[in-house]
Coordinates of C-alpha atoms in Angstrom, one line a residue:
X122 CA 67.0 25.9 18.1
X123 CA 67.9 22.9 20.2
X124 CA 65.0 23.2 22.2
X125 CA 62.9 23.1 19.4
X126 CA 64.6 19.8 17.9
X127 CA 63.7 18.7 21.4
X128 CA 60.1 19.0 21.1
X129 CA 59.8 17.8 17.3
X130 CA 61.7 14.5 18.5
X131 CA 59.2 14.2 21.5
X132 CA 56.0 14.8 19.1
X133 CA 57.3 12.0 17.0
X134 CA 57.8 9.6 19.9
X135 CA 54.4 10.0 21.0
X136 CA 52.7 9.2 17.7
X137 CA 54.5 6.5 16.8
X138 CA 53.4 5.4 20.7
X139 CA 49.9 6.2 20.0
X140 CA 49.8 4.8 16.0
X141 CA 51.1 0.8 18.4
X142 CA 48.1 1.4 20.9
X143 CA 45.2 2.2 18.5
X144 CA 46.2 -0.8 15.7
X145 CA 42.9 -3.8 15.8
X146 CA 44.8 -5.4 12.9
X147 CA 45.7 -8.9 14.8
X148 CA 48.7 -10.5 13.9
X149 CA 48.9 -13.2 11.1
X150 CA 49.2 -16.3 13.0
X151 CA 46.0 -15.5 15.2
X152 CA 43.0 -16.8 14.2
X153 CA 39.5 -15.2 14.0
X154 CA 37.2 -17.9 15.1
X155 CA 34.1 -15.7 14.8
X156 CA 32.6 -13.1 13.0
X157 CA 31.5 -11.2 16.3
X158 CA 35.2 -11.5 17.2
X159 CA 35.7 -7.9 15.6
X160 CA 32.5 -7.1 13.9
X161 CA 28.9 -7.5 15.3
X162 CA 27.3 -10.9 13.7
X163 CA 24.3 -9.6 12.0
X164 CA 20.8 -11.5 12.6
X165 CA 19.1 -13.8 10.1
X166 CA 15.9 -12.4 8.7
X167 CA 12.7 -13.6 9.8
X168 CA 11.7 -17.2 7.2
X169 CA 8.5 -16.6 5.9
X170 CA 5.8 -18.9 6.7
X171 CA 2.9 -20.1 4.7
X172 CA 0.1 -22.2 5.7
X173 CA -2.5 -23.1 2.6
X174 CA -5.6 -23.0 5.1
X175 CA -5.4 -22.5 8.3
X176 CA -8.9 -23.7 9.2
X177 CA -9.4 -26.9 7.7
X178 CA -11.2 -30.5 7.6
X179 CA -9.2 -33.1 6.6
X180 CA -5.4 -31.6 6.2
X181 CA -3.6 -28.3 4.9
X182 CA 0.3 -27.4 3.8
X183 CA 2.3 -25.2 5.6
X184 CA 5.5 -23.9 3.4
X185 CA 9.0 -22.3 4.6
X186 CA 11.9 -20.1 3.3
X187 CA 14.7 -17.7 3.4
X188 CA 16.9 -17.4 0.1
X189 CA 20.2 -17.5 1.8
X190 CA 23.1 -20.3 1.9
X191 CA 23.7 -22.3 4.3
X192 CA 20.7 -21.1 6.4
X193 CA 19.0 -24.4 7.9
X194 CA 15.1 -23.3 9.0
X195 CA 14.0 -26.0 11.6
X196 CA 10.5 -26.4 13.2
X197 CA 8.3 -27.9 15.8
X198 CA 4.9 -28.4 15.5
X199 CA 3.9 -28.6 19.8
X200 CA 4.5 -24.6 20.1
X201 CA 7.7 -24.9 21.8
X202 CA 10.5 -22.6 20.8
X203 CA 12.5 -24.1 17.6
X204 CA 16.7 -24.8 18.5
X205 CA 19.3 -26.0 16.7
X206 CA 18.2 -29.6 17.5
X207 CA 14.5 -29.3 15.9
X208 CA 13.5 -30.8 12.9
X209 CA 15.3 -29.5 10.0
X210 CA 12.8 -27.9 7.0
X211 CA 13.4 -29.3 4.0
X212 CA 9.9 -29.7 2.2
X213 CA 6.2 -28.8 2.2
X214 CA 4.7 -30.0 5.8
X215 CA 1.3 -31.7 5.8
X216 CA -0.5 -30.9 8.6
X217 CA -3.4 -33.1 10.2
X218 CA -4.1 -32.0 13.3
X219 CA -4.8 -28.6 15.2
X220 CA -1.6 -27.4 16.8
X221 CA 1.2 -24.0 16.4
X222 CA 3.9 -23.8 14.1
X223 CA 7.0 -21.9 15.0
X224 CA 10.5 -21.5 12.7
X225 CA 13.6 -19.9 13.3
X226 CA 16.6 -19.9 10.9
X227 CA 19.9 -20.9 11.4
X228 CA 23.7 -20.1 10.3
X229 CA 26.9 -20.9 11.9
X230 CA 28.2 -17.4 11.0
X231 CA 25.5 -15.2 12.0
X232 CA 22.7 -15.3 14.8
X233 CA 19.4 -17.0 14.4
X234 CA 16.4 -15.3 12.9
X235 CA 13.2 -14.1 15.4
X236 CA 10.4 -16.6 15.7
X237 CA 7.7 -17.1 13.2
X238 CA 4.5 -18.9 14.1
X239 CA 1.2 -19.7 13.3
X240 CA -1.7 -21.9 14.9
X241 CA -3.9 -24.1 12.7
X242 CA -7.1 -25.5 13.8
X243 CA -8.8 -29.1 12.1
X244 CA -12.5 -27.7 12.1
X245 CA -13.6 -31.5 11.5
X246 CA -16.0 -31.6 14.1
X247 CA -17.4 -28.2 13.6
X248 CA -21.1 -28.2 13.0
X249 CA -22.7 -26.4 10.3
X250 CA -24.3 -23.2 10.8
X251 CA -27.1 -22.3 8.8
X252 CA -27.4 -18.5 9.3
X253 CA -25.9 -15.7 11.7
X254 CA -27.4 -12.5 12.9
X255 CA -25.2 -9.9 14.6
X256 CA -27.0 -6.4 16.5
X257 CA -24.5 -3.6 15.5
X258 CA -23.0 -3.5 12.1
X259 CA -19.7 -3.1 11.6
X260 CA -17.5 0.3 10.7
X261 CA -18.0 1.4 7.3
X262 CA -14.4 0.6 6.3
X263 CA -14.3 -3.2 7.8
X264 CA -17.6 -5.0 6.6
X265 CA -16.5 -8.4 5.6
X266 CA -18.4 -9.8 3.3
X267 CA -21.0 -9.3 5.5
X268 CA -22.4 -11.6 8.5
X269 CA -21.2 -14.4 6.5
X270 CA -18.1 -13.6 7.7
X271 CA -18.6 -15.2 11.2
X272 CA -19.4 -18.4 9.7
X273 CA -17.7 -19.5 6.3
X274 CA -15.0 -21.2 8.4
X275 CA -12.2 -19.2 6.4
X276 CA -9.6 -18.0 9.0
X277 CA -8.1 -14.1 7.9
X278 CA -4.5 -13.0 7.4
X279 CA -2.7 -10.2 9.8
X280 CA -4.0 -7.9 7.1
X281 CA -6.7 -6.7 8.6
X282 CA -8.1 -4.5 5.6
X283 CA -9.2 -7.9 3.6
X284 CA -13.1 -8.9 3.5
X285 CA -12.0 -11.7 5.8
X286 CA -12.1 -9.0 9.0
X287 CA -15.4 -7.0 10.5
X288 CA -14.1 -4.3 12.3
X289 CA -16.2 -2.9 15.6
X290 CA -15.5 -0.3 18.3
X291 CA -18.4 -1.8 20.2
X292 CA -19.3 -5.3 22.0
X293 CA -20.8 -7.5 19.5
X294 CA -23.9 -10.1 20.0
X295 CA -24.0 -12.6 17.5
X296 CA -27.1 -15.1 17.1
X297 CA -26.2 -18.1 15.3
X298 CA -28.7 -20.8 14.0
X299 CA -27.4 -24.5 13.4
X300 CA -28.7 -26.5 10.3
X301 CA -30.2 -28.5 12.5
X302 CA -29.8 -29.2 16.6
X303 CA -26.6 -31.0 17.4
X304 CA -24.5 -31.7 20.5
X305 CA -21.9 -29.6 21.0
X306 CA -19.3 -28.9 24.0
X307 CA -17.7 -26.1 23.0
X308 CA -17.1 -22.6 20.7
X309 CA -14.1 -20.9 19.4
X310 CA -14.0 -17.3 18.6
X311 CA -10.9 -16.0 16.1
X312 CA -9.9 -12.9 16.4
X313 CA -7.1 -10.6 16.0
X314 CA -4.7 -8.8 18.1
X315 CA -2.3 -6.0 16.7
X316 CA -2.1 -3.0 19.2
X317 CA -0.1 -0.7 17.2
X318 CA -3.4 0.0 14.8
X319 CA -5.4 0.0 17.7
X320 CA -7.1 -3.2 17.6
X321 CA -7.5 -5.6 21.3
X322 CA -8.5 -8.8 21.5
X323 CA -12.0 -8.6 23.3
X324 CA -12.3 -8.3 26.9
X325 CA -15.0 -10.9 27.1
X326 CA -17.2 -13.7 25.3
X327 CA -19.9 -15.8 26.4
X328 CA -22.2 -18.2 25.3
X329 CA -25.9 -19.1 26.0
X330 CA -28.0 -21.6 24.4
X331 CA -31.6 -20.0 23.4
X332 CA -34.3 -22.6 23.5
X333 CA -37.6 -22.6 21.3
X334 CA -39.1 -19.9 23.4
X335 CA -36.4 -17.5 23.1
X336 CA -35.2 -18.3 27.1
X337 CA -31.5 -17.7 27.5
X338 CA -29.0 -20.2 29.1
X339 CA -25.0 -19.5 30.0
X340 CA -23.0 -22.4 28.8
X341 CA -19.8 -20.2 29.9
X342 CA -17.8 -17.8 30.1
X343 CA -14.7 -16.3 29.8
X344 CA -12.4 -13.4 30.3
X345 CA -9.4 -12.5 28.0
X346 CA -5.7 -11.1 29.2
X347 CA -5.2 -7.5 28.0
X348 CA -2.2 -7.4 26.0
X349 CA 0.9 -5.3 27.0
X350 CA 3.0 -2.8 25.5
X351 CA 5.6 -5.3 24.0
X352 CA 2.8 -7.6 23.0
X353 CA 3.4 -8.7 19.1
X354 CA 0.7 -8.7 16.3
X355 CA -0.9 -12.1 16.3
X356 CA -4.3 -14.1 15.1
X357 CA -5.9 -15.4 18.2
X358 CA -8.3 -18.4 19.2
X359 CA -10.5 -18.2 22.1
X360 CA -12.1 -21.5 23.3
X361 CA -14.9 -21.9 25.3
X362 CA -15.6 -25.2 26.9
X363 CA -19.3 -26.6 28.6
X364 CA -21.0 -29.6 29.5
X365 CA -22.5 -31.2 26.1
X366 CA -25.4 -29.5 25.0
X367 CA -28.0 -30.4 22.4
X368 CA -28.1 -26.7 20.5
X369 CA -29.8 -25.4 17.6
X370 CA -29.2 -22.0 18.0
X371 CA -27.0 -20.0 20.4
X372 CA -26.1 -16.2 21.4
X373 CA -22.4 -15.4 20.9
X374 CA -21.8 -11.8 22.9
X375 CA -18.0 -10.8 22.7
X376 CA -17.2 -7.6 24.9
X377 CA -15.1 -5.2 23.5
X378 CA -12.4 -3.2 25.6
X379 CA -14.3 0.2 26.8
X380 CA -11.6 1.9 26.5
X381 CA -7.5 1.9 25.0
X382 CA -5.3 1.2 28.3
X383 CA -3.1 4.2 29.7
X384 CA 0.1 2.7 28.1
X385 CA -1.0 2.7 24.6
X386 CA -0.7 6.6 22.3
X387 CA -4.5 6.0 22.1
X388 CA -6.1 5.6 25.6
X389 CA -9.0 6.6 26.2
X390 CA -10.4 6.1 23.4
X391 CA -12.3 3.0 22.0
X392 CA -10.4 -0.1 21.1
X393 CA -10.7 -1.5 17.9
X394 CA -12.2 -5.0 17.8
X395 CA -11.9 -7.5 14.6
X396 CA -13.7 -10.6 14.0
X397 CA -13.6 -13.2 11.1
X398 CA -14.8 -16.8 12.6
X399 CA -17.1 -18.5 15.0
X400 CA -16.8 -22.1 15.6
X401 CA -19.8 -24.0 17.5
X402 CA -18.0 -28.0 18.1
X403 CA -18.4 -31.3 19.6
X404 CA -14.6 -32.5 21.0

C-alpha cells in the first residue's frame, strides 16, 4: 500500500511539472509588441485596381481600394515596387502619360498586401488605321468582334472570354491599311499572357512595310521571353522600334509558340495565343 502512495505522489509531481513547461500564457507585466509575437500576422488582401481606359489620347483615371481600417494603399507610377515611403492613395489618379501602376497595402498590425499593377499607354500619336485583314480566323469560341478587334484601340481585361480577345493556336499575319500614308517609327502589339489556361505570349512579331506593288520590306523584328512556371497572369505590350518610315500599309506576322513547354500540364500541345490591339506610331 505504501508503494502505491509512492507512485500516485510521483504521477502528481510530474504533471504538475509538465502543466509549468507547456503554459504560452506570458506573464502580466510583459508586453506583446506584435501580433506575430504568438500568432502568425495574417496578410492584407490584394487592393483592387481600376483604370477607366487603359489605352487612351488625352488622359484616363485609375481608382484604388480595400474596405479595411487603417489600411493605407500607396503607389508609384515608374513601375518600381510600392513601400511604406510611396505616395499615399487617397483619391482618383489622373493619368497623362504612358507608364505602370503598382499598389500594395499597408497596416501596422498585419503584413502588406501582394502587388497589383497595370501599364497604361497614351495612344496620342497612334495613326489611324483604316481597315485590317488577318489570314486564319480565329477559334470559334474567341472571335472578337471580328478583325476590328486589332484596331479599335480598346485595350481587353485579364478576362479573356470578352469580345475584346481573338483567340489562335496558330501564328497570325495581319495586313493593316492606314487612312492615309504617314510616318511612323514604330508598332506595339497587346497581348495577353496567362499560362494556367494555356495561353503564351507569342514567340515572335515582325513588321514589313508593303509598297504599292505588293514588295515586302522588314522594318524589325523581335523575339519574346517564354514565360516560366511561376510566371503570373498579366496584359503585355510588345514594342517594335525602326527607322522612320513613310507607310500606308504594313504586314503585322506574330508567331505563335509551336508547342506548350515541358514544364507546363499541357506540353506538347499548341499554345493558346490572344490578341486585342495593334498600334502603328510616330514617337
Amino acid at each position: 500500500m505504501r508503494y502505491y502512495y509512492f507512485l500516485c505522489l510521483v504521477v502528481l509531481v510530474s504533471c504538475a511539472s509538465s502543466i509549468q513547461k507547456v503554459s504560452t500564457v506570458p506573464p502580466q507585466n510583459e508586453v506583446i509588441e506584435k501580433v506575430g509575437d504568438f500568432f502568425p500576422a495574417f496578410q492584407l488582401g490584394t487592393p483592387v485596381l481600376k483604370i477607366e481606359r487603359t489605352l487612351f489620347k488625352e488622359k484616363t483615371v485609375a481608382t484604388l481600394a480595400l474596405r479595411l481600417p487603417e489600411v493605407t494603399i500607396r503607389y508609384t507610377l515608374d513601375g518600381s515596387e510600392p513601400t511604406q515611403s510611396s505616395q499615399p492613395y487617397g483619391s482618383p489618379i489622373t493619368l497623362t502619360k504612358s507608364g505602370q501602376l503598382k499598389a500594395k497595402a499597408f497596416h501596422a498590425n498585419y503584413q502588406s498586401s501582394e502587388t497589383v499593377a497595370a501599364t497604361f499607354r497614351n495612344i496620342s500619336d497612334a495613326l489611324l488605321v483604316e481597315s485590317v485583314a488577318i489570314d486564319v480566323p480565329p477559334h470559334q469560341n474567341y472571335t472578337g468582334s471580328g478583325d476590328q478587334t486589332l484596331i479599335d484601340q480598346i485595350k481587353g481585361e485579364r478576362n479573356f472570354r470578352t469580345p475584346r480577345w481573338m483567340g489562335f493556336q496558330k501564328t497570325v499575319t495581319a495586313t493593316l491599311k492606314l487612312s492615309q500614308a504617314k510616318t511612323a517609327n514604330q508598332l506595339t502589339v497587346s497581348t495577353l499572357s496567362d499560362t494556367d489556361s494555356w495561353i503564351f505570349p507569342p514567340a515572335s512579331i515582325a513588321i514589313y512595310a508593303v509598297n504599292e506593288s505588293g514588295k515586302e520590306q522588314l522594318l524589325a523584328e523581335k523575339s519574346i521571353e517564354t514565360p516560366t512556371k511561376d510566371s503570373s497572369p498579366m496584359l503585355q505590350f510588345h514594342t517594335l522600334r525602326f527607322t522612320p518610315q513613310t507607310l500606308s500599309v504594313v504586314k503585322v506576322v506574330v508567331k505563335n509558340y509551336a508547342e506548350i513547354p515541358e514544364w507546363h500540364a499541357g506540353k506538347g500541345t499548341p499554345s493558346w495565343l490572344f490578341l486585342d490591339e495593334m498600334l502603328v506610331e510616330n514617337r
